[in-house]
Coordinates of C-alpha atoms in Angstrom, one line a residue:
Chain A
M27 CA 0.0 0.0 0.0
E28 CA 1.5 3.3 -1.1
R29 CA 0.5 6.8 -0.1
N30 CA 1.4 9.9 -2.1
L31 CA 1.3 13.3 -0.5
M32 CA 2.0 16.7 -1.7
I33 CA 2.4 19.7 0.6
A34 CA 2.2 23.2 -1.0
G35 CA 2.1 26.7 0.2
F36 CA 3.9 30.0 0.4
G37 CA 7.6 30.0 0.9
G38 CA 8.0 30.5 4.7
Q39 CA 5.0 28.5 5.8
G40 CA 7.2 25.5 6.6
V41 CA 5.9 23.2 3.9
M42 CA 9.4 21.7 3.3
T43 CA 9.9 21.2 7.1
M44 CA 6.5 19.6 7.4
G45 CA 7.3 17.1 4.6
K46 CA 10.8 16.4 5.8
L47 CA 9.6 15.9 9.4
L48 CA 7.0 13.4 8.4
A49 CA 9.4 11.6 6.1
E50 CA 12.4 11.6 8.4
A51 CA 10.3 10.5 11.4
T52 CA 8.9 7.6 9.3
S53 CA 12.4 6.6 8.3
E54 CA 13.6 6.6 11.8
S55 CA 10.8 4.9 13.7
T56 CA 9.1 2.5 11.2
D57 CA 10.2 -0.2 8.8
L58 CA 8.3 1.5 6.0
Q59 CA 9.9 2.8 2.8
V60 CA 9.7 6.6 2.5
S61 CA 10.9 9.3 0.1
F62 CA 11.0 13.1 0.3
F63 CA 11.3 15.1 -2.9
P64 CA 11.4 18.9 -2.7
S65 CA 10.6 21.2 -5.6
Y66 CA 13.4 23.5 -6.5
G67 CA 14.1 26.1 -9.1
A68 CA 13.5 29.7 -9.8
A69 CA 11.3 30.6 -6.8
M70 CA 9.3 33.8 -6.7
R71 CA 8.8 35.7 -3.4
G72 CA 5.2 35.0 -2.4
G73 CA 5.1 32.2 -4.9
T74 CA 4.5 28.5 -4.1
A75 CA 6.9 26.1 -2.5
N76 CA 6.0 22.4 -2.5
C77 CA 7.3 18.9 -1.7
Y78 CA 6.3 15.3 -2.1
V79 CA 6.3 12.5 0.5
V80 CA 5.7 8.9 -0.5
I81 CA 5.2 6.3 2.2
S82 CA 4.9 2.6 1.3
D83 CA 5.3 -0.9 2.6
D84 CA 7.0 -1.8 -0.8
E85 CA 9.7 -0.2 -2.9
I86 CA 8.9 3.3 -4.1
G87 CA 8.8 4.1 -7.8
A88 CA 8.6 7.8 -8.7
P89 CA 9.0 10.1 -5.7
V90 CA 6.5 12.5 -7.4
S91 CA 3.0 11.9 -8.6
N92 CA 0.2 13.7 -10.5
N93 CA -2.3 11.3 -9.0
L94 CA -2.1 12.2 -5.3
D95 CA -3.8 10.4 -2.5
D96 CA -3.4 13.4 -0.2
L97 CA -2.9 17.1 -0.9
V98 CA -2.2 19.8 1.7
V99 CA -2.6 23.4 0.6
M100 CA -1.5 26.2 2.8
N101 CA -2.6 29.0 0.5
G102 CA -4.9 29.8 -2.4
P103 CA -2.4 29.7 -5.3
S104 CA -1.4 26.1 -4.3
L105 CA -5.1 25.1 -4.3
R106 CA -5.6 26.4 -7.8
K107 CA -2.4 24.9 -9.1
F108 CA -2.5 21.5 -7.6
L109 CA -6.1 20.5 -7.0
P110 CA -6.4 18.8 -10.4
N111 CA -3.6 16.4 -9.3
L112 CA -5.6 15.0 -6.4
K113 CA -7.1 11.6 -7.3
P114 CA -10.9 11.0 -7.0
G115 CA -11.6 10.0 -3.4
G116 CA -8.4 11.7 -2.2
N117 CA -8.0 13.9 0.8
L118 CA -7.7 17.7 0.5
F119 CA -6.4 19.5 3.6
I120 CA -6.9 23.2 3.4
N121 CA -5.5 25.9 5.7
S122 CA -9.0 27.4 6.0
T123 CA -7.8 30.7 7.6
I124 CA -6.7 31.8 4.2
V125 CA -8.0 29.3 1.7
D126 CA -11.7 29.7 0.8
R127 CA -13.6 26.4 1.0
A128 CA -15.9 27.8 -1.7
E129 CA -13.0 27.7 -4.2
V130 CA -12.9 23.9 -4.0
K131 CA -15.0 23.1 -7.1
R132 CA -14.7 19.3 -6.8
D133 CA -17.2 17.0 -5.1
D134 CA -15.4 13.7 -5.7
I135 CA -12.9 14.3 -2.9
R136 CA -12.9 14.6 0.9
V137 CA -12.1 18.2 2.1
I138 CA -10.6 18.6 5.6
E139 CA -10.7 22.2 6.9
A140 CA -8.2 23.3 9.5
P141 CA -7.6 27.0 10.3
V142 CA -4.0 26.4 11.1
T143 CA -2.8 30.0 10.6
Q144 CA -5.4 31.3 13.1
M145 CA -4.7 28.4 15.5
A146 CA -0.9 29.2 15.4
L147 CA -1.7 32.9 16.2
D148 CA -4.0 31.8 19.0
I149 CA -1.3 29.8 20.7
K150 CA 1.2 32.6 20.0
N151 CA 3.4 30.3 18.0
E152 CA 3.1 31.6 14.5
R153 CA 5.6 29.2 13.0
A154 CA 3.8 26.1 14.3
L155 CA 1.2 26.1 11.5
N156 CA 3.0 23.3 9.7
V157 CA 3.2 21.1 12.8
L158 CA -0.5 21.8 13.5
M159 CA -1.3 20.7 10.0
L160 CA 0.8 17.6 10.3
G161 CA -1.3 16.6 13.4
V162 CA -4.5 17.1 11.3
Y163 CA -3.0 15.0 8.5
V164 CA -1.8 12.1 10.7
A165 CA -5.2 12.0 12.6
V166 CA -7.2 11.8 9.4
T167 CA -5.0 9.5 7.4
D168 CA -3.3 7.3 10.0
A169 CA -0.3 7.4 7.6
V170 CA 1.9 6.7 10.6
P171 CA 1.2 6.4 14.3
E172 CA 1.2 9.7 16.3
D173 CA 4.2 8.7 18.4
V174 CA 6.3 8.4 15.3
I175 CA 6.0 12.1 14.7
I176 CA 6.4 13.0 18.4
K177 CA 9.7 11.1 18.4
G178 CA 10.6 12.9 15.2
I179 CA 9.9 16.3 16.9
E180 CA 12.0 15.3 19.9
H181 CA 14.9 14.3 17.6
K182 CA 14.6 17.3 15.3
F183 CA 14.8 19.7 18.3
E184 CA 17.5 17.8 20.2
A185 CA 19.8 20.8 20.1
K186 CA 17.0 23.2 21.1
P187 CA 15.0 21.3 23.8
H188 CA 12.9 24.3 24.7
L189 CA 11.2 24.0 21.3
I190 CA 10.1 20.3 21.9
A191 CA 7.1 20.9 24.1
P192 CA 5.5 23.8 22.1
N193 CA 5.8 21.7 18.9
V194 CA 4.5 18.5 20.5
D195 CA 1.6 20.6 21.9
A196 CA 0.8 22.1 18.5
F197 CA 1.0 18.6 16.9
K198 CA -1.5 17.3 19.5
M199 CA -3.8 20.2 18.9
G200 CA -3.7 19.3 15.2
I201 CA -4.6 15.7 16.1
E202 CA -7.7 16.9 17.9
V203 CA -8.9 19.0 15.0
G204 CA -8.2 16.1 12.7
L205 CA -10.1 13.6 14.8
K206 CA -13.1 16.0 14.8
E207 CA -12.9 16.4 11.0
K208 CA -12.6 12.7 10.6
A209 CA -15.8 12.1 12.6
K210 CA -17.8 14.4 10.3
Chain B
M2 CA 26.0 -2.4 8.6
S3 CA 25.2 0.8 10.5
E4 CA 21.7 2.1 11.4
R5 CA 19.4 3.6 8.8
V6 CA 19.8 7.3 8.2
F7 CA 17.6 9.6 6.1
M8 CA 19.8 11.3 3.5
K9 CA 19.6 13.4 0.3
G10 CA 21.2 11.7 -2.7
C11 CA 23.9 14.3 -3.1
E12 CA 24.9 14.2 0.5
A13 CA 24.8 10.4 0.5
I14 CA 27.2 10.4 -2.5
A15 CA 29.6 12.8 -0.7
E16 CA 29.5 10.8 2.6
A17 CA 30.0 7.5 0.8
A18 CA 33.0 9.0 -1.1
T19 CA 34.5 10.2 2.2
R20 CA 34.1 6.7 3.7
A21 CA 35.7 5.2 0.6
G22 CA 38.7 7.3 1.3
C23 CA 38.2 10.3 -0.9
R24 CA 40.4 13.1 0.6
F25 CA 40.3 15.6 -2.2
F26 CA 37.3 17.3 -3.8
A27 CA 37.2 20.1 -6.3
G28 CA 34.1 21.4 -8.0
Y29 CA 32.2 24.5 -9.2
P30 CA 28.6 25.2 -8.2
I31 CA 25.7 24.1 -10.4
T32 CA 22.2 23.0 -9.7
P33 CA 21.1 20.2 -8.9
Q34 CA 24.4 18.9 -7.4
N35 CA 25.3 21.8 -5.1
E36 CA 24.8 19.7 -2.0
I37 CA 27.8 17.5 -3.0
P38 CA 30.4 20.3 -2.8
E39 CA 28.5 21.8 0.2
Y40 CA 28.8 18.5 2.1
F41 CA 32.5 18.1 1.1
A42 CA 33.3 21.6 2.2
R43 CA 32.1 20.7 5.7
R44 CA 33.3 17.1 5.7
M45 CA 36.9 17.2 4.2
P46 CA 38.4 19.3 7.0
E47 CA 37.0 16.8 9.6
V48 CA 39.0 13.9 8.0
G49 CA 42.1 15.8 7.0
G50 CA 41.1 16.1 3.4
V51 CA 41.0 19.0 1.0
F52 CA 38.0 20.8 -0.4
V53 CA 38.5 23.4 -3.2
Q54 CA 35.9 25.4 -4.9
G55 CA 37.5 25.9 -8.3
E56 CA 37.1 29.1 -10.3
S57 CA 35.4 27.1 -13.0
E58 CA 34.6 23.6 -14.2
V59 CA 37.8 23.5 -16.3
A60 CA 39.9 24.4 -13.3
S61 CA 38.1 21.9 -11.1
V62 CA 38.5 18.9 -13.4
N63 CA 42.2 19.7 -13.8
M64 CA 42.6 19.9 -10.0
L65 CA 41.0 16.5 -9.9
Y66 CA 43.6 15.3 -12.5
G67 CA 46.4 16.7 -10.4
A68 CA 45.2 15.4 -7.0
A69 CA 44.4 11.9 -8.3
S70 CA 47.9 11.8 -10.0
T71 CA 49.4 11.6 -6.5
G72 CA 47.5 8.4 -5.7
T73 CA 45.1 10.2 -3.3
R74 CA 41.5 9.1 -3.7
A75 CA 39.9 12.2 -5.3
M76 CA 36.6 13.2 -6.8
S77 CA 34.6 15.9 -8.5
S78 CA 31.0 16.4 -9.5
S79 CA 29.0 18.6 -11.8
S80 CA 25.8 18.6 -13.8
S81 CA 25.2 18.2 -17.5
C82 CA 26.3 21.5 -19.1
G83 CA 29.1 21.6 -16.4
I84 CA 30.1 18.1 -17.3
S85 CA 30.5 19.2 -21.0
L86 CA 33.2 21.6 -19.7
Y87 CA 34.9 18.6 -18.1
S88 CA 35.3 16.8 -21.4
E89 CA 38.9 18.0 -22.1
G90 CA 40.1 17.1 -18.6
V91 CA 38.2 13.8 -18.7
S92 CA 39.9 12.9 -22.0
Y93 CA 43.3 13.8 -20.6
M94 CA 42.7 11.7 -17.5
N95 CA 41.8 8.8 -19.7
A96 CA 44.9 9.3 -21.7
A97 CA 47.0 9.3 -18.6
R98 CA 45.0 6.5 -17.0
I99 CA 44.2 8.5 -13.8
P100 CA 42.1 6.7 -11.1
A101 CA 39.7 9.6 -10.6
V102 CA 36.0 9.5 -9.8
Y103 CA 33.5 12.0 -11.0
V104 CA 29.7 12.3 -10.7
N105 CA 27.2 13.8 -13.2
V106 CA 23.9 14.7 -11.5
Q107 CA 22.0 15.2 -14.8
R108 CA 19.7 18.1 -15.5
G109 CA 17.7 19.1 -18.6
G110 CA 19.4 19.9 -21.8
P111 CA 20.8 20.5 -24.4
G112 CA 22.7 23.7 -23.8
I113 CA 22.1 25.4 -20.4
G114 CA 18.8 23.4 -20.5
A115 CA 16.8 23.3 -17.2
I116 CA 17.9 23.0 -13.6
Q117 CA 15.3 20.2 -13.1
P118 CA 16.2 16.5 -13.4
A119 CA 16.8 14.7 -16.7
Q120 CA 18.7 11.7 -18.2
Q121 CA 19.9 13.5 -21.3
D122 CA 23.6 12.8 -21.1
Y123 CA 23.5 9.0 -21.7
L124 CA 25.3 9.0 -25.1
Q125 CA 27.9 11.5 -23.8
A126 CA 28.5 9.5 -20.7
T127 CA 28.7 6.1 -22.3
K128 CA 30.2 6.7 -25.7
A129 CA 32.2 10.0 -25.8
S130 CA 32.8 11.9 -22.5
G131 CA 35.7 13.6 -24.4
N132 CA 37.8 13.3 -27.6
G133 CA 39.9 10.3 -28.5
G134 CA 37.6 7.3 -28.4
F135 CA 38.3 6.1 -24.8
R136 CA 35.9 4.1 -22.7
M137 CA 35.0 4.3 -19.0
L138 CA 33.1 2.3 -16.5
V139 CA 29.8 4.2 -15.8
L140 CA 27.6 3.3 -12.8
A141 CA 23.9 4.2 -12.8
P142 CA 22.3 4.2 -9.3
A143 CA 18.5 3.9 -9.0
T144 CA 18.0 4.5 -5.3
V145 CA 19.8 6.7 -2.8
Q146 CA 21.2 3.5 -1.3
E147 CA 22.7 2.7 -4.6
C148 CA 24.1 6.2 -4.8
V149 CA 26.0 5.3 -1.6
D150 CA 27.0 1.8 -2.7
M151 CA 28.1 2.7 -6.2
T152 CA 30.1 5.8 -5.2
Y153 CA 31.9 3.6 -2.6
R154 CA 32.7 1.0 -5.3
A155 CA 33.7 3.6 -7.9
F156 CA 36.9 4.3 -6.0
D157 CA 37.9 0.6 -6.0
L158 CA 37.1 0.3 -9.7
A159 CA 39.1 3.4 -10.5
A160 CA 42.1 1.9 -8.5
K161 CA 41.6 -1.6 -10.0
Y162 CA 41.8 -0.4 -13.6
Q163 CA 43.8 2.8 -13.1
N164 CA 41.2 4.6 -15.1
P165 CA 38.5 7.2 -14.5
V166 CA 35.1 6.1 -13.3
L167 CA 31.8 8.0 -13.8
V168 CA 28.8 7.8 -11.6
L169 CA 25.8 8.9 -13.8
T170 CA 22.8 10.0 -11.8
D171 CA 20.2 12.7 -12.1
G172 CA 18.5 15.6 -10.3
V173 CA 15.8 13.4 -8.8
M174 CA 18.2 11.0 -7.2
G175 CA 20.4 13.9 -6.2
T176 CA 17.7 16.0 -4.4
M177 CA 15.4 13.3 -3.0
M178 CA 15.8 11.9 0.5
E179 CA 15.5 8.2 1.4
P180 CA 16.7 5.9 4.2
V181 CA 20.2 4.6 3.6
E182 CA 22.7 2.4 5.4
L183 CA 26.3 3.7 5.2
P184 CA 29.4 1.6 4.5
P185 CA 32.3 1.5 7.0
M186 CA 34.9 4.3 7.0
K187 CA 38.2 3.2 5.5
S188 CA 40.9 3.7 8.1
D189 CA 44.0 5.9 7.6
E190 CA 46.1 2.7 7.5
E191 CA 43.9 1.2 4.8
L192 CA 44.2 4.4 2.8
A193 CA 48.0 4.5 3.2
E194 CA 48.2 0.9 1.9
L195 CA 46.0 1.7 -1.1
K196 CA 48.1 4.7 -1.9
A197 CA 51.4 2.7 -1.5
A198 CA 50.1 0.1 -4.0
Y199 CA 50.2 2.6 -6.8
H200 CA 53.3 4.5 -5.7
Y201 CA 55.2 3.4 -8.8
R202 CA 52.7 5.5 -10.9
A203 CA 52.0 8.3 -8.5
V204 CA 53.5 11.8 -8.7
V205 CA 54.9 12.0 -5.2
G206 CA 58.2 13.8 -5.6
H207 CA 60.4 11.0 -7.0
P208 CA 62.0 11.5 -10.4
L209 CA 59.2 11.0 -13.0
G210 CA 59.6 7.6 -14.7
E211 CA 57.8 6.4 -17.9
A212 CA 54.8 5.1 -16.0
V213 CA 53.7 8.2 -14.0
F214 CA 50.1 9.1 -13.9
C215 CA 50.4 12.7 -15.0
R216 CA 52.0 12.1 -18.4
P217 CA 49.4 11.4 -21.0
G218 CA 50.4 8.2 -22.7
G219 CA 53.1 7.6 -20.1
I220 CA 52.3 3.9 -19.9
G221 CA 54.0 2.8 -23.1
G222 CA 55.6 3.9 -26.4
G223 CA 53.9 5.8 -29.2
W224 CA 50.2 6.6 -29.1
E225 CA 49.1 3.7 -31.1
E226 CA 50.8 1.3 -28.8
I227 CA 49.2 3.0 -25.9
N228 CA 45.7 2.7 -27.5
K229 CA 46.3 -1.0 -28.1
E230 CA 47.3 -1.4 -24.4
T231 CA 44.1 0.3 -23.4
V232 CA 42.0 -1.9 -25.7
K233 CA 43.4 -4.9 -23.8
M234 CA 41.9 -3.5 -20.7
Y235 CA 38.6 -2.8 -22.3
E236 CA 38.6 -6.5 -23.4
T237 CA 38.6 -7.6 -19.8
W238 CA 35.5 -5.6 -19.1
D239 CA 33.2 -8.4 -20.1
S240 CA 33.5 -9.2 -16.4
E241 CA 32.3 -5.7 -15.5
V242 CA 29.0 -6.0 -17.4
E243 CA 26.4 -5.6 -14.7
Y244 CA 22.6 -5.7 -15.0
E245 CA 19.5 -6.7 -13.2
E246 CA 16.7 -8.9 -14.6
F247 CA 13.5 -8.3 -12.7
M248 CA 10.6 -10.7 -13.1
M249 CA 12.0 -11.8 -16.5
D250 CA 11.4 -15.5 -16.3
D251 CA 8.2 -15.5 -18.2
A252 CA 8.1 -11.8 -19.3
E253 CA 6.3 -11.0 -22.5
I254 CA 6.7 -7.2 -22.2
V255 CA 10.1 -5.9 -21.2
L256 CA 10.7 -2.5 -19.7
A257 CA 14.3 -1.3 -20.2
A258 CA 15.5 1.6 -18.0
Y259 CA 18.4 2.8 -15.9
G260 CA 18.6 5.1 -12.9
I261 CA 15.5 7.0 -11.9
S262 CA 13.5 5.5 -14.8
A263 CA 14.4 2.0 -13.6
R264 CA 12.8 2.5 -10.1
I265 CA 9.7 3.8 -11.8
S266 CA 9.7 0.8 -14.2
R267 CA 10.1 -1.6 -11.3
Y268 CA 6.9 -0.2 -9.8
V269 CA 5.2 -0.4 -13.1
V270 CA 6.2 -4.0 -13.7
K271 CA 4.6 -5.0 -10.3
A272 CA 1.5 -3.0 -11.2
L273 CA 1.2 -4.8 -14.6
R274 CA 1.7 -8.2 -13.0
K275 CA -1.4 -7.4 -10.8
E276 CA -3.3 -6.8 -13.9
G277 CA -2.3 -10.2 -15.3
I278 CA 0.2 -8.7 -17.8
K279 CA 3.5 -10.7 -17.8
A280 CA 6.0 -7.8 -17.6
G281 CA 9.6 -7.7 -16.6
M282 CA 12.5 -5.3 -16.5
I283 CA 16.1 -5.3 -17.7
R284 CA 18.1 -2.6 -15.9
P285 CA 21.7 -1.8 -16.7
I286 CA 23.5 -1.3 -13.4
K287 CA 26.5 -0.1 -15.3
V288 CA 25.5 1.7 -18.5
S289 CA 29.1 1.2 -19.7
P290 CA 30.0 -1.5 -20.6
F291 CA 26.4 -1.9 -21.8
P292 CA 24.7 -5.3 -21.1
Y293 CA 24.0 -6.2 -24.8
E294 CA 23.8 -9.8 -23.8
A295 CA 20.7 -9.2 -21.6
F296 CA 18.8 -8.2 -24.7
D297 CA 20.5 -10.5 -27.2
K298 CA 19.6 -13.6 -25.3
L299 CA 15.9 -12.9 -25.0
D300 CA 13.5 -15.5 -26.3
F301 CA 11.7 -13.5 -28.9
D302 CA 9.1 -16.1 -29.4
R303 CA 8.0 -15.1 -25.9
V304 CA 9.0 -11.4 -25.6
K305 CA 6.7 -9.4 -27.8
G306 CA 7.7 -5.9 -27.1
I307 CA 10.2 -3.7 -25.3
L308 CA 9.4 -0.4 -23.7
N309 CA 12.4 2.0 -23.4
V310 CA 11.9 4.3 -20.5
E311 CA 14.1 7.3 -20.2
M312 CA 14.0 11.0 -19.2
S313 CA 15.4 12.0 -22.5
I314 CA 13.8 13.2 -25.8
P315 CA 15.0 11.9 -28.2
A316 CA 15.6 8.5 -26.6
Q317 CA 19.3 7.6 -26.2
M318 CA 19.7 4.3 -24.5
K319 CA 17.4 3.0 -27.2
W320 CA 20.4 3.0 -29.6
D321 CA 22.1 0.3 -27.5
I322 CA 18.9 -1.7 -27.1
E323 CA 18.3 -1.6 -30.9
Y324 CA 21.9 -2.7 -31.5
A325 CA 21.3 -5.8 -29.4
V326 CA 17.7 -6.6 -30.4
H327 CA 18.4 -6.1 -34.1
G328 CA 14.8 -5.8 -35.2
R329 CA 13.6 -9.0 -33.5
C330 CA 10.8 -7.2 -31.6
P331 CA 9.3 -3.7 -31.6
I332 CA 10.8 -1.1 -29.2
A333 CA 8.3 1.5 -27.9
E334 CA 9.2 4.6 -25.8
S335 CA 8.0 6.4 -22.7
L336 CA 10.0 9.6 -22.4
R337 CA 10.2 13.0 -20.8
S338 CA 12.9 15.6 -21.0
G339 CA 13.9 19.2 -20.4
G340 CA 13.3 18.9 -16.7
E341 CA 9.8 17.4 -16.9
L342 CA 9.6 14.2 -14.8
L343 CA 8.4 10.8 -15.6
T344 CA 5.6 9.5 -13.3
N345 CA 4.5 5.9 -12.5
D346 CA 1.2 6.7 -14.3
Q347 CA 2.8 7.8 -17.5
V348 CA 5.0 4.7 -17.8
L349 CA 2.1 2.4 -16.7
A350 CA -0.1 3.9 -19.5
A351 CA 2.6 3.4 -22.1
A352 CA 3.3 -0.2 -21.0
R353 CA -0.5 -1.0 -21.1
A354 CA -0.7 0.5 -24.6
L355 CA 2.3 -1.6 -25.8
A356 CA 0.8 -4.8 -24.2
K357 CA -2.5 -4.1 -26.0
E358 CA -0.8 -3.7 -29.3
V359 CA 1.5 -6.7 -29.2
L360 CA 0.0 -9.3 -26.9

């Protein structure tokens, strides 16, 4: 079983970090195969940044896909650009603080709304929107167990231990939102 | 083996080279291989090695020539249009039989092309990386783990044949991250022994004899004699032919691919098998010398079609496949180029179309 994810947003929203955290944590704490592939190239300020994560119990072919199982969009331009690449029945995660649900013109997909920009402001941790969204993602998809990511956060911030608790808290907040969305 | 670490292809190449004993790196920045020199810049001082950012590709390849002439394990890397600038130095290193290793992280072309990944340097890499008609061993990794394993081996192959070795990879492999296990670090004692074994050829301060590395053609008499000597080495390379046959036992459709395209093709072969299509894959592990035998020996009463999968338009490896197949079955193509990437779905669709046509 293979799962293809794309994460897209503005440069600065932590989309690369989110993908890398998910992929690296999966590599470290599971026996699954995993790949992380960042977009690179002539980037424009305010333009889109994106990355792909593939998680599988078998060998991974292409680390990119135009037929995604899951798509996370952190801003409007990413929604417009990448929504056609989400497969029917796929999961679309939108940062509903700044992405308008009404713009999603497909009814053959599941839409998960998470106002992660506002949530990050509410907890006075603006940079945590990516970890919040990762919590939502993991809760909805069960792509990997929660503790895999928590271990990954602990490892990532080994050298800055004061950042571990706020990020784990944000991740758990994301989990709660995800579980509520999943129950809908 | 050590624990599993999550690494980017370029960084894995640089770490594997360091563990294989590489103690000199010169290079000039170009996307998508910048993480190789970046990693070496940090790593070489830790192990007592030397990192130089050359003023150009031409300078860098000639620094590689000089460093490897001393018997020190040395490496360089670049990408596509940068590798074209290496061609003079690569030809000179082949003339002088220098045991150097270099890496091409291919990007779109021709010309300045695109900074995104491609496989458009196949014919250059396998047939003519410089003037003069020389040949090299060319390794083609399909996973980040293979980037590690093949870079590590490349230094031993360069030492074994006293000849340059090329690792041919691409911008996908170079920039993607995957779990890898790293090989053991060669000790200073091992490196000293390896260096001593080739002391008779190395430029280490003694009076230069006939055999020294740095003198092009220094291994014999006139140039024709030298070329004949080199051909004797090439003739031993039958033993270096290396390829993988994946699910080939009863295959009726054969995907042919190397590097990034091979990992996609492997996925597609498995998907086709689930649909009841008897597919297999032939993957050159070294693209030079090319495994002609893998295609020549196919049972063409059973194999009805070959799909050549490459990130190059026009197709390049297809020339080698055609040479071996010699019209005995149709060869279709699934290609991208110029920095556009192949996907599982594109190759799957092409393979299904071929199956429908020929089975």
